[in-house]
Coordinates of C-alpha atoms and ligand atoms in Angstrom, one line a residue:
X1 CA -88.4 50.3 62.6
X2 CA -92.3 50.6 61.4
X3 CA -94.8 48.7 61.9
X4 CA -98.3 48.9 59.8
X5 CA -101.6 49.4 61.9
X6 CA -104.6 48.1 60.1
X7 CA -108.1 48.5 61.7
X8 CA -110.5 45.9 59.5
X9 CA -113.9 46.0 58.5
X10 CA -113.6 48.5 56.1
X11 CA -114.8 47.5 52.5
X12 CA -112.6 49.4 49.4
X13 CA -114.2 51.7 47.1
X14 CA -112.1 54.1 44.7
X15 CA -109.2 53.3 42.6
X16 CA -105.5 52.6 42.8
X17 CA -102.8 53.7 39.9
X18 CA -100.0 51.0 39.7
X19 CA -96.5 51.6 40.2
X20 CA -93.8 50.5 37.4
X21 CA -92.3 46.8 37.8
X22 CA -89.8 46.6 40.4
X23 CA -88.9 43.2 38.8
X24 CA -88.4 44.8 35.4
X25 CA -86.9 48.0 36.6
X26 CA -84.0 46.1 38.5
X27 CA -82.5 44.2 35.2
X28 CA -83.3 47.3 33.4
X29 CA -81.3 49.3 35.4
X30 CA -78.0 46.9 35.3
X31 CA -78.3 46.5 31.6
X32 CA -77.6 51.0 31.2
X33 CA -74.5 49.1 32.1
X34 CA -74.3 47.7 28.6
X35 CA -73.2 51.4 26.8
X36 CA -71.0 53.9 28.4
X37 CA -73.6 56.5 27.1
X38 CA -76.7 57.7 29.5
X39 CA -80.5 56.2 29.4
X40 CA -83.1 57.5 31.1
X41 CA -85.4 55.0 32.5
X42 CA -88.9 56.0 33.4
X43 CA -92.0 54.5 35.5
X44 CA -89.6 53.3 38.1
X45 CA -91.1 52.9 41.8
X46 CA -89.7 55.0 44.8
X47 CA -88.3 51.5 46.4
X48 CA -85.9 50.1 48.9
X49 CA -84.7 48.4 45.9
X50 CA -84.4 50.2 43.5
X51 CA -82.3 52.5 45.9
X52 CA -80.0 49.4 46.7
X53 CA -79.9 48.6 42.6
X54 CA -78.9 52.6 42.5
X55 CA -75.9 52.1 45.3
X56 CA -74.8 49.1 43.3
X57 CA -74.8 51.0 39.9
X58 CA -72.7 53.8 41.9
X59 CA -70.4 51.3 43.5
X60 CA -69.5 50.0 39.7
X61 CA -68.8 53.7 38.8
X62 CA -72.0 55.0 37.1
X63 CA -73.6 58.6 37.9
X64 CA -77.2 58.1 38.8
X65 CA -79.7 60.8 39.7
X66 CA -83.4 59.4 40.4
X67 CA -85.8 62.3 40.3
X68 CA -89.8 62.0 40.5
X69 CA -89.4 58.4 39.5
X70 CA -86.9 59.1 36.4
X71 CA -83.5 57.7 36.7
X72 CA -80.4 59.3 35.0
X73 CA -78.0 56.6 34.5
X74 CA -74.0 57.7 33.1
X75 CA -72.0 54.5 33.7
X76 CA -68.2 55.4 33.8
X77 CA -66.3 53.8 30.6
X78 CA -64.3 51.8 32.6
X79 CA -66.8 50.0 35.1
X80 CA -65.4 48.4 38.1
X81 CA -66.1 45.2 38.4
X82 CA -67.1 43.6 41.7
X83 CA -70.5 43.5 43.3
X84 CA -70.1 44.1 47.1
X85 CA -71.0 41.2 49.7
X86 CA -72.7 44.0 51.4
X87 CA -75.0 45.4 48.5
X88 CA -75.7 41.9 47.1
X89 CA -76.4 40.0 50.5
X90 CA -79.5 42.3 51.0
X91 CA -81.0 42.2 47.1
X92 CA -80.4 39.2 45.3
X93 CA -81.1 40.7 42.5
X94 CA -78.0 42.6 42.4
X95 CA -76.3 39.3 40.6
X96 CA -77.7 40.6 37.6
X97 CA -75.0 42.6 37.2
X98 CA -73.0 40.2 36.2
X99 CA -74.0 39.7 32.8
X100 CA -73.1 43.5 31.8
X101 CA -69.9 43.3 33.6
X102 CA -69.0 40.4 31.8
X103 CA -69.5 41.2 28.6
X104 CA -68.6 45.4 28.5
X105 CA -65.1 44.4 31.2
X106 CA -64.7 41.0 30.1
X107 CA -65.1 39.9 33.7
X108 CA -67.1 40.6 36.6
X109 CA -66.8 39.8 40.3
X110 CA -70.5 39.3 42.5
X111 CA -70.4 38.3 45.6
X112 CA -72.5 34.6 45.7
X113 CA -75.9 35.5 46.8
X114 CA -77.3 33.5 50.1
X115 CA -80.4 31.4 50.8
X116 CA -83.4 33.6 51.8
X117 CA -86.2 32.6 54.0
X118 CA -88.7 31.6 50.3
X119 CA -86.0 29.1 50.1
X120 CA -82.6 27.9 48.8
X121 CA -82.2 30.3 45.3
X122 CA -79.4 28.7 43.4
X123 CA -77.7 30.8 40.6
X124 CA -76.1 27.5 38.8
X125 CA -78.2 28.6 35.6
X126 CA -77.0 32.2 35.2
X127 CA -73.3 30.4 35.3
X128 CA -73.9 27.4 33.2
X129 CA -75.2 30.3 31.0
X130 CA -72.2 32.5 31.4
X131 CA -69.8 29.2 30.7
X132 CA -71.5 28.6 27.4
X133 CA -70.7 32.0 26.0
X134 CA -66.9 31.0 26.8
X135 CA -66.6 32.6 30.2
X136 CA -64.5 30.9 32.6
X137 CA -66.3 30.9 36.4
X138 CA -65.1 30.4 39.6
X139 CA -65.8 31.2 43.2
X140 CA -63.6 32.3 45.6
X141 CA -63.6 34.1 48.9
X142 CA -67.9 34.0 48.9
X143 CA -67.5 35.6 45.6
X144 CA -68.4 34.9 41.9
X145 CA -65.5 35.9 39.5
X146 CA -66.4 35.5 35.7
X147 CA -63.8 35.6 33.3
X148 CA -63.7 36.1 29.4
X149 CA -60.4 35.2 28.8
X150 CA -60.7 35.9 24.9
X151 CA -63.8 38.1 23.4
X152 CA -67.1 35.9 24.3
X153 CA -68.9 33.7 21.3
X154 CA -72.7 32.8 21.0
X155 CA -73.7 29.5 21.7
X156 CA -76.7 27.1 22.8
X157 CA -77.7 27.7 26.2
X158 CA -80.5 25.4 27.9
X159 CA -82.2 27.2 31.3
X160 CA -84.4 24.9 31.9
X161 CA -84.1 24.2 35.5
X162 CA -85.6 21.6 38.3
X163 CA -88.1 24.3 38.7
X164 CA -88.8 25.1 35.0
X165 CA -86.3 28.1 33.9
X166 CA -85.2 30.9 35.8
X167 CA -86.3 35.0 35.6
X168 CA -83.6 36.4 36.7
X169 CA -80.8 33.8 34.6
X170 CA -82.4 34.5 31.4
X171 CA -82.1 38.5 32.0
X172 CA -78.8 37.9 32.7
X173 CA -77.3 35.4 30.0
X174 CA -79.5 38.0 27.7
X175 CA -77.8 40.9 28.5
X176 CA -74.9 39.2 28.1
X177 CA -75.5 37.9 25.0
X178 CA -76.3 41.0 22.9
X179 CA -72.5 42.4 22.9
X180 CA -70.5 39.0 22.1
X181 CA -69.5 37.9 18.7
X182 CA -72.2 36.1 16.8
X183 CA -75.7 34.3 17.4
X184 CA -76.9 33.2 20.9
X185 CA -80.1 31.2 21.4
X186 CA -81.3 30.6 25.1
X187 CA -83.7 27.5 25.2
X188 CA -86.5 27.3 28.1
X189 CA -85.7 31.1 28.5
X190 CA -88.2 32.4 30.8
X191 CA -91.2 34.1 28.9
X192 CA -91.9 36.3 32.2
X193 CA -93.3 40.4 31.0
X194 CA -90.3 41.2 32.3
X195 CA -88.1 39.7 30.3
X196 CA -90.1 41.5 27.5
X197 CA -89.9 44.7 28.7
X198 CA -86.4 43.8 29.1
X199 CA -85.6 42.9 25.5
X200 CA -87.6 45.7 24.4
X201 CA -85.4 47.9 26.5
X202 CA -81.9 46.7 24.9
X203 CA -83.3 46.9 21.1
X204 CA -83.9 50.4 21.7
X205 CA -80.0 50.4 22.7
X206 CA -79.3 48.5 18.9
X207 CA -79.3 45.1 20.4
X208 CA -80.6 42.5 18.0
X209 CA -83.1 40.1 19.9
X210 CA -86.0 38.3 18.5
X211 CA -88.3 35.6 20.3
X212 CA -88.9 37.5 23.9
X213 CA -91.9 36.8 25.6
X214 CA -91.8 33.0 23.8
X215 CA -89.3 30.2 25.7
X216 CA -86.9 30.5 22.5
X217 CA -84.8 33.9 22.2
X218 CA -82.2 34.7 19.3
X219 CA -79.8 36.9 19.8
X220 CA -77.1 38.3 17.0
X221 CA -74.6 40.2 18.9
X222 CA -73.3 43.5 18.0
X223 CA -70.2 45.2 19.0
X224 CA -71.6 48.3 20.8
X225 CA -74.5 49.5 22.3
X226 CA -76.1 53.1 23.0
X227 CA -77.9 54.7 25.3
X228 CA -81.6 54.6 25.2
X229 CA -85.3 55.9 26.8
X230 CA -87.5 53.8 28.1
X231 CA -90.6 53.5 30.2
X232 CA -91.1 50.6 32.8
X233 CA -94.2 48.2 32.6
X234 CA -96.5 48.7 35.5
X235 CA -95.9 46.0 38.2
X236 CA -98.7 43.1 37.7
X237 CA -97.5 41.0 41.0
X238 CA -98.7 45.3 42.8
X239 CA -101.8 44.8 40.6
X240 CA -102.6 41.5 41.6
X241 CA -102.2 42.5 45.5
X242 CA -104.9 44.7 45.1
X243 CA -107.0 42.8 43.1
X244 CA -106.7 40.3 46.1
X245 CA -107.5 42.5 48.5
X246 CA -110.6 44.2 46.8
X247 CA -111.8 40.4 46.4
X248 CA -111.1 39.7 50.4
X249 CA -113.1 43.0 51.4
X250 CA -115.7 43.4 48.7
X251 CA -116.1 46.7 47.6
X252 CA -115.4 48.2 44.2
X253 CA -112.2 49.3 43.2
X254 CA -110.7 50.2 39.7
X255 CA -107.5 49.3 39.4
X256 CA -105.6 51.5 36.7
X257 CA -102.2 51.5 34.6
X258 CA -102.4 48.0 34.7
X259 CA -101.9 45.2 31.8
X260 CA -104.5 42.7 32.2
X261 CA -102.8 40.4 29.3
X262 CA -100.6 40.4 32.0
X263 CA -102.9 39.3 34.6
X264 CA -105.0 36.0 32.9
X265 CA -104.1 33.9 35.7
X266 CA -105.4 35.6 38.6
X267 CA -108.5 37.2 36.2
X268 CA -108.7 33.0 35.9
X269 CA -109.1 32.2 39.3
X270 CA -111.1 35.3 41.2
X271 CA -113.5 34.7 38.5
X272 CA -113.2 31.0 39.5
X273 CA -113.7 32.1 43.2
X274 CA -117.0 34.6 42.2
X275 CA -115.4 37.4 42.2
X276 CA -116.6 40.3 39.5
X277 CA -113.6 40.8 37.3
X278 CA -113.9 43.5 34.7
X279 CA -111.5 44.7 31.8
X280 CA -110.6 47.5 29.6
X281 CA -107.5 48.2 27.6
X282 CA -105.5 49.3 31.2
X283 CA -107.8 48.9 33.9
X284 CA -109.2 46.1 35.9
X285 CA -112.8 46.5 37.9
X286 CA -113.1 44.5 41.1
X287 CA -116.5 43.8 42.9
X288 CA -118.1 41.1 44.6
X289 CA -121.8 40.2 44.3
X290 CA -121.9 36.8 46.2
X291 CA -119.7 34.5 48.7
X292 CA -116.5 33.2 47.7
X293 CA -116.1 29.9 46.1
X294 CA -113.1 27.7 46.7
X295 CA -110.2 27.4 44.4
X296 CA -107.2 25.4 43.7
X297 CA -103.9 27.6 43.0
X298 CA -100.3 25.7 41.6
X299 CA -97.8 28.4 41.0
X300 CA -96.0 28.0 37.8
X301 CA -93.8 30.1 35.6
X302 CA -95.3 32.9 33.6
X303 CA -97.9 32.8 32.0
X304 CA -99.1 30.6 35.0
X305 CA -100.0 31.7 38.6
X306 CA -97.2 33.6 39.9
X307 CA -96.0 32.2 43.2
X308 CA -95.2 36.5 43.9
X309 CA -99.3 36.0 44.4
X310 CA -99.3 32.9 46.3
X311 CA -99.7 34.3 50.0
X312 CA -102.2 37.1 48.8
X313 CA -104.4 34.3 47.4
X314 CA -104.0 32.3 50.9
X315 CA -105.1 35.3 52.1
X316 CA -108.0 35.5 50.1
X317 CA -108.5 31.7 50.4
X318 CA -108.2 31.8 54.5
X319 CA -111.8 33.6 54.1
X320 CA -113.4 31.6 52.0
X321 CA -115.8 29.1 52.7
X322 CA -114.7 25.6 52.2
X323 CA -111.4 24.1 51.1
X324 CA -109.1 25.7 48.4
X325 CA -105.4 24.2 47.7
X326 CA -102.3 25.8 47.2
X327 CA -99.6 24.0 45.4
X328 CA -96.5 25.7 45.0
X329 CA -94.2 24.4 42.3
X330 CA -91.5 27.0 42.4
X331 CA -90.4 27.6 45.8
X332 CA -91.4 24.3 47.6
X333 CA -90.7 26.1 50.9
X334 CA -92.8 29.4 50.4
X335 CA -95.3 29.2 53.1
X336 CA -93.9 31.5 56.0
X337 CA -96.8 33.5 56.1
X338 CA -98.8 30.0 57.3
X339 CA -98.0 30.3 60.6
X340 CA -98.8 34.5 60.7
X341 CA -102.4 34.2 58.8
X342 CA -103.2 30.9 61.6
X343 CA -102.5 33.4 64.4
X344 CA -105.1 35.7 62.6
X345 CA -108.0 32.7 62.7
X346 CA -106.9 31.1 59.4
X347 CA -106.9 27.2 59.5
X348 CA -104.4 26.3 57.3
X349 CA -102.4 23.0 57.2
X350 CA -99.1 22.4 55.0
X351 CA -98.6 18.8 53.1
X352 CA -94.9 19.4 51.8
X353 CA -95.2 22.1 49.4
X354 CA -99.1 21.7 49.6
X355 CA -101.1 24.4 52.1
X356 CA -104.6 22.9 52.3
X357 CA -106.8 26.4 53.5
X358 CA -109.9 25.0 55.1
X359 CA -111.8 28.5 54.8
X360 CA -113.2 30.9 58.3
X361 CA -116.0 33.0 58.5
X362 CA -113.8 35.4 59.8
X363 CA -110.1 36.6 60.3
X364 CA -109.3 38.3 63.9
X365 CA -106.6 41.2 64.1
X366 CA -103.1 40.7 65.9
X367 CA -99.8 41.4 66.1
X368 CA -98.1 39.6 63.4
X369 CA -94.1 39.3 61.9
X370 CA -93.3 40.1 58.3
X371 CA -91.2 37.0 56.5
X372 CA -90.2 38.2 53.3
X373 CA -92.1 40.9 50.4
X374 CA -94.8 39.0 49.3
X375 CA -95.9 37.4 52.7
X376 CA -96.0 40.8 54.6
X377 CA -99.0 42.1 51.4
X378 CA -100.9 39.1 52.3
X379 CA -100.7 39.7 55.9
X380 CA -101.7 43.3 55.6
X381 CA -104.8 42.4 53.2
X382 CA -105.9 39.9 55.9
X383 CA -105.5 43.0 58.6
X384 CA -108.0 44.6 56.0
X385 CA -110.6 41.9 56.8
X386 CA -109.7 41.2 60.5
X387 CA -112.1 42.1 63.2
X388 CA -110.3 44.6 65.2
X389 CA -106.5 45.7 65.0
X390 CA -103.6 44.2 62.8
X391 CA -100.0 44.7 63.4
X392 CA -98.1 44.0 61.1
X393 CA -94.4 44.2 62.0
X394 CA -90.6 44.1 60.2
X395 CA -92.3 46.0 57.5
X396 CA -89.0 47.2 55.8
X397 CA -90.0 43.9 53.6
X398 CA -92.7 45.4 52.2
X399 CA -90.7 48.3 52.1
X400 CA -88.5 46.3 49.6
X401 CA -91.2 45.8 46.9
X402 CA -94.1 48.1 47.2
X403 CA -94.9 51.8 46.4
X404 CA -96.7 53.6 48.8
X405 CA -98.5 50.8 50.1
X406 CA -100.3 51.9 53.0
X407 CA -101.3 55.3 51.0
X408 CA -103.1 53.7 48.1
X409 CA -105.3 51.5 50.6
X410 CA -105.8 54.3 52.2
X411 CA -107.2 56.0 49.7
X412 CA -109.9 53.8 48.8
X413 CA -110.9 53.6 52.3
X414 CA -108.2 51.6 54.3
X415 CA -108.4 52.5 58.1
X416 CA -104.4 51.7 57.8
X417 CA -101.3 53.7 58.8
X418 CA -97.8 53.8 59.7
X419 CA -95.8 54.0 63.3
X420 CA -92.8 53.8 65.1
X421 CA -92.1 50.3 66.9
X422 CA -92.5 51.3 70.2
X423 CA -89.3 48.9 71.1
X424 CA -87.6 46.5 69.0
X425 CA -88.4 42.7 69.3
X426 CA -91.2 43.9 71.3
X427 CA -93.0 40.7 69.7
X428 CA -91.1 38.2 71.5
X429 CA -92.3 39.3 74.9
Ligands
LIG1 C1 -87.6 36.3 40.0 C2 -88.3 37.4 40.8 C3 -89.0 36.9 42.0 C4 -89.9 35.7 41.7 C5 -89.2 34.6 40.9 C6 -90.1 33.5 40.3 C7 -87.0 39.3 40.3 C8 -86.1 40.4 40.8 N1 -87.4 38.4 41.2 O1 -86.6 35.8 40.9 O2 -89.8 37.9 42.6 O3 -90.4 35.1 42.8 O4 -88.5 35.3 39.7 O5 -91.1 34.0 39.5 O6 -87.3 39.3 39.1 N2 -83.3 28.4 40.1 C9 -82.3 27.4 40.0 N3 -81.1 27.8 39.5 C10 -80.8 29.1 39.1 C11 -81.8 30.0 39.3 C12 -83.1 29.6 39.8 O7 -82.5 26.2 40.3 O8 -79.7 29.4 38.7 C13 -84.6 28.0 40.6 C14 -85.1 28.8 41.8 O9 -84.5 28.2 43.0 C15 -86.6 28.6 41.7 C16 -86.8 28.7 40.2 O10 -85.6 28.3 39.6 O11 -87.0 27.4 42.3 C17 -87.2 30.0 39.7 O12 -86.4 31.0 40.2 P1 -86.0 32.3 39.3 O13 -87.0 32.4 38.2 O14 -84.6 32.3 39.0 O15 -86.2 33.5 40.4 P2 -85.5 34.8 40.3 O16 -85.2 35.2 38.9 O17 -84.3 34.8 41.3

């Protein structure tokens, strides 16, 4: 396994070209499923992933060829139609696949995702969803079987959950929705760019949506679907990492192929914290003149602070002088990287799903464990500002979600790299 080495200090000049949206590419690519005929999806990032999302397409007998990131899809016209425990367990976003299934096979079989360590992630939504298009849903042996037992009909559907509505349900009921018989109109849908991008993607196949991007979507369905082209959105919660971490080390980085109507909620709050935040159509400039100020972060849904940037603003907020508070209202238990930033100097205190960040002068490097994606970017931007080495280890998380990391820090001056764990669990000793 890797670890990454970062060596702090060094302040980041240059710029950085996003990758496409990993959370937009991975619906994308189970709704080729939709036609039997091939799309070609473009813009999509060299990740662990997306190369699970590929094995799972595969496994439900599509051809796939990903070349210079360009994927060929050819699903097979008879899919099969169960998601493997051992595919799904390690993505959760593989249960997206069972929208498509459902409504090209007229039933679908995914294996029940798991808890992960951001928290318990229920999929009750994507199957209330299901059941009001006329599916019939069970679970049995670990898995989620789906059923159409006569062609599926439009209907109402509410997602509005305990934590406001749900990404990855409202991809899926959507997908689902464009190939049964009549209208469909999801309520609290999640207005997320990636559900956009999304809809935009499934028009182009003849599907008749209108609403995306707003918490109201109409759908008429239509009886088939083609193949399409289309070009991924660039990944805003990639483009907010760096825009943390040119913050945290004050330098002066562009930050290009980005959508900064995408981006209004972190512009909102390094502006908030002092930080120089400039705009053009598709890139974002980030300096800083003067010390930090202190903020107060609550993660919401889209277009609110994403909790995918909540541990890169601790990060950011572990450095700053005073006391900034981060309340996180989607995943109440989303602070593993707490414990990982304190063993860097950061004096950090959790109140439920409150992390009160009394700001140090200064972070200090050491070896430090990877929880999940978005806590293993925050850790390696606070390596960027530690005095002295950073270690940052399990990094096939970050592995999961981000494009060449380590080689786009390092090109605007990063003293960061790449090595073999000398021994596994070497951490523990
Ligand atoms: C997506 C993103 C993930 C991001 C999250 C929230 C992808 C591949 N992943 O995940 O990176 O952190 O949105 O922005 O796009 N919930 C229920 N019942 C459900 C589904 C969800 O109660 O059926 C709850 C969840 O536990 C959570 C909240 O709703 O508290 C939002 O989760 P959701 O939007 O579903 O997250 P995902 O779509 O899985």
């Amino acid at each position: 396994m890797d670890k990454i080495v970062i060596s702090g200090g060094k302040k980041l000049y240059g710029s950085i070209s996003l990758s496409g949206a990993k959370n937009s590419a991975l619906p994308i690519m189970a709704a080729t499923l939709l036609s039997k005929e091939e799309s070609i999806i473009e813009n999509v990032p060299d990740l662990r992933d997306i190369q699970t999302m590929i094995k799972l397409l595969q496994a439900l007998g599509a051809e796939v060829r990903f070349q210079r990131h360009t994927l060929f899809v050819k699903p097979a016209k008879d899919l099969c139609p169960k998601a493997p425990y051992d595919l799904v367990s390690t993505m959760r976003a593989s249960v997206c696949v069972l929208g498509p299934l459902l409504a090209r096979m007229g039933y679908g079989e995914v294996s029940m995702p798991g808890g992960c360590v951001i928290g318990a992630r229920p999929i009750d939504l994507h199957l209330k969803g299901f059941e009001a298009l006329g599916a019939e849903i069970k679970i049995r042996h670990g898995y989620v079987v789906a059923r159409a037992k006569k062609r599926l009909k439009g209907g109402e559907i509410y997602l509005g959950g305990a934590f406001g509505s749900s990404v990855l349900a409202t991809a899926n009921v959507l997908m689902a929705a464009v190939l049964v018989r009549g209208k469909t109109t999801i309520h609290c849908a999640a207005c997320e760019p990636e559900i956009t991008d999304l809809a935009v993607y499934l028009r182009k196949m003849g599907a008749k949506i209108r609403g995306e991007g707003s918490p109201r979507i109409e759908i008429e369905g239509v009886s088939k679907l083609r193949g399409s082209r289309h070009r991924i959105i660039s990944d805003r919660i990639e483009g907010g990492t760096y825009m943390a971490a040119a913050a945290m080390t004050g330098g002066d980085v562009l930050i290009r192929q980005i959508a900064p109507e995408y981006q209004t909620a972190m512009i909102d709050k390094l502006k908030q914290a002092g930080v120089l935040v400039d705009q053009t159509k598709s890139s974002i400039r980030i300096r800083r003149r003067k010390p930090l100020k202190p903020v107060d972060v609550t993660t919401l849904p889209y277009p609110g602070f994403a909790t995918d940037l909540q541990a890169q603003m601790m990060a950011l907020m572990s450095i700053t002088p005073g006391i900034s508070v981060i309340s996180e209202k989607i995943y109440p238990d989303r602070f593993m990287h707490v414990s990982e930033l304190n063993r860097m100097g950061a004096k950090i205190y959790l109140e439920g799903a409150r992390a009160i960040v009394h700001g140090v002068k200064r972070l200090s490097g050491a070896p430090v464990m990877a929880s999940d994606l978005r806590a293993s970017a925050a850790l390696v931007i606070a390596g960027l500002v530690a005095e002295g080495k950073t270690e940052v280890h399990r990094v096939y998380h970050l592995d999961r979600g981000y494009d060449r990391l380590e080689n786009k820090l390092l090109s605007v001056g990063a003293e960061i790299g790449r090595e073999k764990e000398e021994k596994q669990g070497s951490m523990n000793n």
